[in-house]
Amino acid sequence: MNNCSTIFVAGNDTFIGSAVLGALKKDGYLNIYGDEGKNLRDLSQVDKLFRARNPEIVFLTAGKTGGIAANMKYPADLMFDNLIITCNIIECAHRHNVKKLLYLASSCSYPRDCVQPMTETSLLTGPLEPTNEAYAVAKIAGIKLSHAYRCQYGSNFIVGIPANAFGPCDDFSEEDSHVVAALIRKMHEAKVTNRKQVEVWGTGNPRREFIFIDDLADACLFIMNNYDEPEPINLGSGTAFSIRDLAETIREVVGFNGSIVYETSKPDGMPIKSLDNSKIRDLGWRPHVSLKEGLTITYEWYRKVG
Ligand code: GFB
């Protein structure tokens, strides 16, 4: 990419898409476009958008996402939405000779009992985590679709696999949010209403790798500029924390003095999701924001805006 490249951020209103758009603006890219009100589920509208804007670079960050509960409640919506949007954008990127496209998959694309930390070669080596199987299958389809266009047409379509992203502008809703946003909200509400306890789902034992949203956006720009290989590349922070440690850290950041109760009737999901980030590290990229710093920034934002 150079500063004058025409860049399309598909899904510019999503949590990750808006961060990518912000990072592009901050880095001085001048010709950036978003969805412009088009319905990305409609191939003819997507085609029109590509024809009008003729992008050279595409960040494919569109599609519905959600935490463990949303994945269990809306598997059809999550699968359909991600499949159709991905098909439409990738097909139009090919038709309109896009120079490079980054497809963002998800760490839930790896098998449930994957060897940890998860390397990119572990994809499709075992069964998926049942709580997010539908979404994961859609994400795997996106990975393979990018690869298929590369094989058949020589398209420079690359795939990034992010760790669990968190930060300002995340979805903080009660049921659909991911764990970081959910626990910030629960603990903040408990603090301001003087509640004595907060319920955390599951056993607290699962481990997750969290990446601050600005670091993820930065990693996306970095690989757009520095990575052209057919194999996916992990985009993580390099450290996995247990949900118990996360809950304790959020309690500290929020200043909630009550107790934490583990609701073991709620699902744990994948036991561990820790990424092997050697590939992106070997290329020279490093995250800048620690979990605690990221949580502090996120809580500050939530108190003001959320
Ligand atoms: O963030 P989360 O919903 O997503 O949950 P996943 C992570 C862990 O936190 C699980 C626990 O073990 C949850 O049981 N947890 C504890 C909570 N309390 C809460 C709470 O109040 N809300 C939530 N949401 N979790 C998702 C996938 O899995 O990861 C998606 O379902 C996607 O497909 C995303 O890939 C990145 O990491 O378990």
mmCIF file with all atom_site columns, C-alpha atoms and ligand atoms in Angstrom, residues 65-72 78 106-109 129 131-133 135-136 139 162-165 174-183 186 199-208 210 243 246 262 266-270 273, ligand 1:
data_model
loop_
_atom_site.group_PDB
_atom_site.id
_atom_site.type_symbol
_atom_site.label_atom_id
_atom_site.label_alt_id
_atom_site.label_comp_id
_atom_site.label_asym_id
_atom_site.label_entity_id
_atom_site.label_seq_id
_atom_site.pdbx_PDB_ins_code
_atom_site.Cartn_x
_atom_site.Cartn_y
_atom_site.Cartn_z
_atom_site.occupancy
_atom_site.B_iso_or_equiv
_atom_site.pdbx_formal_charge
_atom_site.auth_seq_id
_atom_site.auth_comp_id
_atom_site.auth_asym_id
_atom_site.auth_atom_id
_atom_site.pdbx_PDB_model_num
ATOM   1  C CA  . THR A 1 65  ? -19.597 -11.771 15.398 1.00 0.00 ? 65  THR A CA  1
ATOM   2  C CA  . GLY A 1 66  ? -20.433 -12.388 19.014 1.00 0.00 ? 66  GLY A CA  1
ATOM   3  C CA  . GLY A 1 67  ? -19.310 -14.031 22.216 1.00 0.00 ? 67  GLY A CA  1
ATOM   4  C CA  . ILE A 1 68  ? -19.966 -17.582 23.318 1.00 0.00 ? 68  ILE A CA  1
ATOM   5  C CA  . ALA A 1 69  ? -23.678 -17.014 24.102 1.00 0.00 ? 69  ALA A CA  1
ATOM   6  C CA  . ALA A 1 70  ? -24.371 -15.285 20.777 1.00 0.00 ? 70  ALA A CA  1
ATOM   7  C CA  . ASN A 1 71  ? -22.637 -18.138 18.969 1.00 0.00 ? 71  ASN A CA  1
ATOM   8  C CA  . MET A 1 72  ? -24.901 -20.648 20.678 1.00 0.00 ? 72  MET A CA  1
ATOM   9  C CA  . LEU A 1 78  ? -23.566 -15.993 12.141 1.00 0.00 ? 78  LEU A CA  1
ATOM   10 C CA  . SER A 1 106 ? -10.865 -16.156 13.862 1.00 0.00 ? 106 SER A CA  1
ATOM   11 C CA  . SER A 1 107 ? -8.925  -18.229 16.377 1.00 0.00 ? 107 SER A CA  1
ATOM   12 C CA  . CYS A 1 108 ? -12.057 -20.379 16.786 1.00 0.00 ? 108 CYS A CA  1
ATOM   13 C CA  . SER A 1 109 ? -11.211 -21.779 13.326 1.00 0.00 ? 109 SER A CA  1
ATOM   14 C CA  . GLU A 1 129 ? -15.538 -26.428 19.514 1.00 0.00 ? 129 GLU A CA  1
ATOM   15 C CA  . THR A 1 131 ? -20.372 -23.759 20.916 1.00 0.00 ? 131 THR A CA  1
ATOM   16 C CA  . ASN A 1 132 ? -19.001 -21.896 17.877 1.00 0.00 ? 132 ASN A CA  1
ATOM   17 C CA  . GLU A 1 133 ? -18.934 -24.575 15.188 1.00 0.00 ? 133 GLU A CA  1
ATOM   18 C CA  . TYR A 1 135 ? -19.258 -19.520 12.866 1.00 0.00 ? 135 TYR A CA  1
ATOM   19 C CA  . ALA A 1 136 ? -15.953 -21.392 12.744 1.00 0.00 ? 136 ALA A CA  1
ATOM   20 C CA  . LYS A 1 139 ? -14.527 -18.621 8.874  1.00 0.00 ? 139 LYS A CA  1
ATOM   21 C CA  . PRO A 1 162 ? -6.654  -12.790 15.206 1.00 0.00 ? 162 PRO A CA  1
ATOM   22 C CA  . ALA A 1 163 ? -6.673  -13.599 18.910 1.00 0.00 ? 163 ALA A CA  1
ATOM   23 C CA  . ASN A 1 164 ? -9.706  -12.408 20.935 1.00 0.00 ? 164 ASN A CA  1
ATOM   24 C CA  . ALA A 1 165 ? -9.843  -8.653  20.329 1.00 0.00 ? 165 ALA A CA  1
ATOM   25 C CA  . GLU A 1 174 ? -25.283 -8.274  28.157 1.00 0.00 ? 174 GLU A CA  1
ATOM   26 C CA  . GLU A 1 175 ? -25.833 -11.409 26.102 1.00 0.00 ? 175 GLU A CA  1
ATOM   27 C CA  . ASP A 1 176 ? -23.872 -11.023 22.877 1.00 0.00 ? 176 ASP A CA  1
ATOM   28 C CA  . SER A 1 177 ? -20.611 -9.514  24.082 1.00 0.00 ? 177 SER A CA  1
ATOM   29 C CA  . HIS A 1 178 ? -17.261 -11.243 24.432 1.00 0.00 ? 178 HIS A CA  1
ATOM   30 C CA  . VAL A 1 179 ? -15.828 -11.825 27.864 1.00 0.00 ? 179 VAL A CA  1
ATOM   31 C CA  . VAL A 1 180 ? -13.768 -8.634  28.312 1.00 0.00 ? 180 VAL A CA  1
ATOM   32 C CA  . ALA A 1 181 ? -16.624 -6.263  27.473 1.00 0.00 ? 181 ALA A CA  1
ATOM   33 C CA  . ALA A 1 182 ? -19.086 -8.416  29.447 1.00 0.00 ? 182 ALA A CA  1
ATOM   34 C CA  . LEU A 1 183 ? -16.996 -8.401  32.611 1.00 0.00 ? 183 LEU A CA  1
ATOM   35 C CA  . LYS A 1 186 ? -20.914 -6.418  34.914 1.00 0.00 ? 186 LYS A CA  1
ATOM   36 C CA  . GLU A 1 199 ? -21.307 -13.818 38.081 1.00 0.00 ? 199 GLU A CA  1
ATOM   37 C CA  . VAL A 1 200 ? -18.629 -15.005 35.697 1.00 0.00 ? 200 VAL A CA  1
ATOM   38 C CA  . TRP A 1 201 ? -19.635 -17.766 33.287 1.00 0.00 ? 201 TRP A CA  1
ATOM   39 C CA  . GLY A 1 202 ? -17.997 -21.174 33.347 1.00 0.00 ? 202 GLY A CA  1
ATOM   40 C CA  . THR A 1 203 ? -15.252 -22.480 35.603 1.00 0.00 ? 203 THR A CA  1
ATOM   41 C CA  . GLY A 1 204 ? -12.808 -19.615 35.113 1.00 0.00 ? 204 GLY A CA  1
ATOM   42 C CA  . ASN A 1 205 ? -10.238 -22.141 33.886 1.00 0.00 ? 205 ASN A CA  1
ATOM   43 C CA  . PRO A 1 206 ? -10.322 -21.591 30.084 1.00 0.00 ? 206 PRO A CA  1
ATOM   44 C CA  . ARG A 1 207 ? -7.409  -19.600 28.734 1.00 0.00 ? 207 ARG A CA  1
ATOM   45 C CA  . ARG A 1 208 ? -7.684  -16.935 26.078 1.00 0.00 ? 208 ARG A CA  1
ATOM   46 C CA  . PHE A 1 210 ? -6.404  -11.178 24.132 1.00 0.00 ? 210 PHE A CA  1
ATOM   47 C CA  . ILE A 1 243 ? -10.661 -16.227 32.614 1.00 0.00 ? 243 ILE A CA  1
ATOM   48 C CA  . LEU A 1 246 ? -8.815  -11.817 33.552 1.00 0.00 ? 246 LEU A CA  1
ATOM   49 C CA  . TYR A 1 262 ? -18.316 -18.815 38.864 1.00 0.00 ? 262 TYR A CA  1
ATOM   50 C CA  . LYS A 1 266 ? -22.594 -21.829 31.775 1.00 0.00 ? 266 LYS A CA  1
ATOM   51 C CA  . PRO A 1 267 ? -20.267 -23.124 29.037 1.00 0.00 ? 267 PRO A CA  1
ATOM   52 C CA  . ASP A 1 268 ? -16.486 -22.771 29.071 1.00 0.00 ? 268 ASP A CA  1
ATOM   53 C CA  . GLY A 1 269 ? -16.118 -23.118 25.310 1.00 0.00 ? 269 GLY A CA  1
ATOM   54 C CA  . MET A 1 270 ? -12.687 -23.988 24.020 1.00 0.00 ? 270 MET A CA  1
ATOM   55 C CA  . LYS A 1 273 ? -6.872  -20.578 22.672 1.00 0.00 ? 273 LYS A CA  1
HETATM 56 O O1  . GFB B 2 .   ? -15.245 -14.097 24.952 1.00 0.00 ? 1   GFB B O1  1
HETATM 57 P P1  . GFB B 2 .   ? -16.072 -15.293 24.838 1.00 0.00 ? 1   GFB B P1  1
HETATM 58 O O2  . GFB B 2 .   ? -17.546 -15.096 24.758 1.00 0.00 ? 1   GFB B O2  1
HETATM 59 O O3  . GFB B 2 .   ? -15.606 -16.097 23.608 1.00 0.00 ? 1   GFB B O3  1
HETATM 60 O O4  . GFB B 2 .   ? -15.828 -16.208 26.158 1.00 0.00 ? 1   GFB B O4  1
HETATM 61 P P2  . GFB B 2 .   ? -14.803 -17.439 23.221 1.00 0.00 ? 1   GFB B P2  1
HETATM 62 C C1  . GFB B 2 .   ? -14.540 -16.511 26.610 1.00 0.00 ? 1   GFB B C1  1
HETATM 63 C C2  . GFB B 2 .   ? -14.634 -17.245 27.927 1.00 0.00 ? 1   GFB B C2  1
HETATM 64 O O5  . GFB B 2 .   ? -15.081 -16.341 28.927 1.00 0.00 ? 1   GFB B O5  1
HETATM 65 C C3  . GFB B 2 .   ? -15.590 -18.429 27.962 1.00 0.00 ? 1   GFB B C3  1
HETATM 66 C C4  . GFB B 2 .   ? -16.109 -16.936 29.695 1.00 0.00 ? 1   GFB B C4  1
HETATM 67 O O6  . GFB B 2 .   ? -15.018 -19.460 28.721 1.00 0.00 ? 1   GFB B O6  1
HETATM 68 C C5  . GFB B 2 .   ? -16.809 -17.851 28.693 1.00 0.00 ? 1   GFB B C5  1
HETATM 69 O O7  . GFB B 2 .   ? -17.584 -18.814 29.364 1.00 0.00 ? 1   GFB B O7  1
HETATM 70 N N1  . GFB B 2 .   ? -16.987 -15.910 30.298 1.00 0.00 ? 1   GFB B N1  1
HETATM 71 C C6  . GFB B 2 .   ? -17.118 -15.676 31.614 1.00 0.00 ? 1   GFB B C6  1
HETATM 72 C C7  . GFB B 2 .   ? -17.813 -15.065 29.644 1.00 0.00 ? 1   GFB B C7  1
HETATM 73 N N2  . GFB B 2 .   ? -18.048 -14.741 31.838 1.00 0.00 ? 1   GFB B N2  1
HETATM 74 C C8  . GFB B 2 .   ? -18.486 -14.331 30.632 1.00 0.00 ? 1   GFB B C8  1
HETATM 75 C C9  . GFB B 2 .   ? -19.467 -13.354 30.243 1.00 0.00 ? 1   GFB B C9  1
HETATM 76 O O8  . GFB B 2 .   ? -20.103 -12.698 31.042 1.00 0.00 ? 1   GFB B O8  1
HETATM 77 N N3  . GFB B 2 .   ? -19.640 -13.200 28.884 1.00 0.00 ? 1   GFB B N3  1
HETATM 78 C C10 . GFB B 2 .   ? -18.924 -13.930 27.961 1.00 0.00 ? 1   GFB B C10 1
HETATM 79 N N4  . GFB B 2 .   ? -19.139 -13.710 26.661 1.00 0.00 ? 1   GFB B N4  1
HETATM 80 N N5  . GFB B 2 .   ? -18.025 -14.875 28.323 1.00 0.00 ? 1   GFB B N5  1
HETATM 81 C C11 . GFB B 2 .   ? -15.751 -16.813 20.929 1.00 0.00 ? 1   GFB B C11 1
HETATM 82 C C12 . GFB B 2 .   ? -16.426 -17.537 19.819 1.00 0.00 ? 1   GFB B C12 1
HETATM 83 O O9  . GFB B 2 .   ? -15.412 -17.771 21.832 1.00 0.00 ? 1   GFB B O9  1
HETATM 84 O O10 . GFB B 2 .   ? -14.556 -16.184 20.519 1.00 0.00 ? 1   GFB B O10 1
HETATM 85 C C13 . GFB B 2 .   ? -16.535 -16.701 18.637 1.00 0.00 ? 1   GFB B C13 1
HETATM 86 O O11 . GFB B 2 .   ? -17.674 -18.003 20.278 1.00 0.00 ? 1   GFB B O11 1
HETATM 87 C C14 . GFB B 2 .   ? -15.280 -15.910 18.311 1.00 0.00 ? 1   GFB B C14 1
HETATM 88 O O12 . GFB B 2 .   ? -16.873 -17.557 17.603 1.00 0.00 ? 1   GFB B O12 1
HETATM 89 C C15 . GFB B 2 .   ? -14.653 -15.276 19.511 1.00 0.00 ? 1   GFB B C15 1
HETATM 90 O O13 . GFB B 2 .   ? -14.339 -16.719 17.681 1.00 0.00 ? 1   GFB B O13 1
HETATM 91 C C16 . GFB B 2 .   ? -13.288 -14.678 19.243 1.00 0.00 ? 1   GFB B C16 1
HETATM 92 O O14 . GFB B 2 .   ? -13.367 -17.137 23.139 1.00 0.00 ? 1   GFB B O14 1
HETATM 93 O O15 . GFB B 2 .   ? -15.165 -18.595 24.092 1.00 0.00 ? 1   GFB B O15 1
#
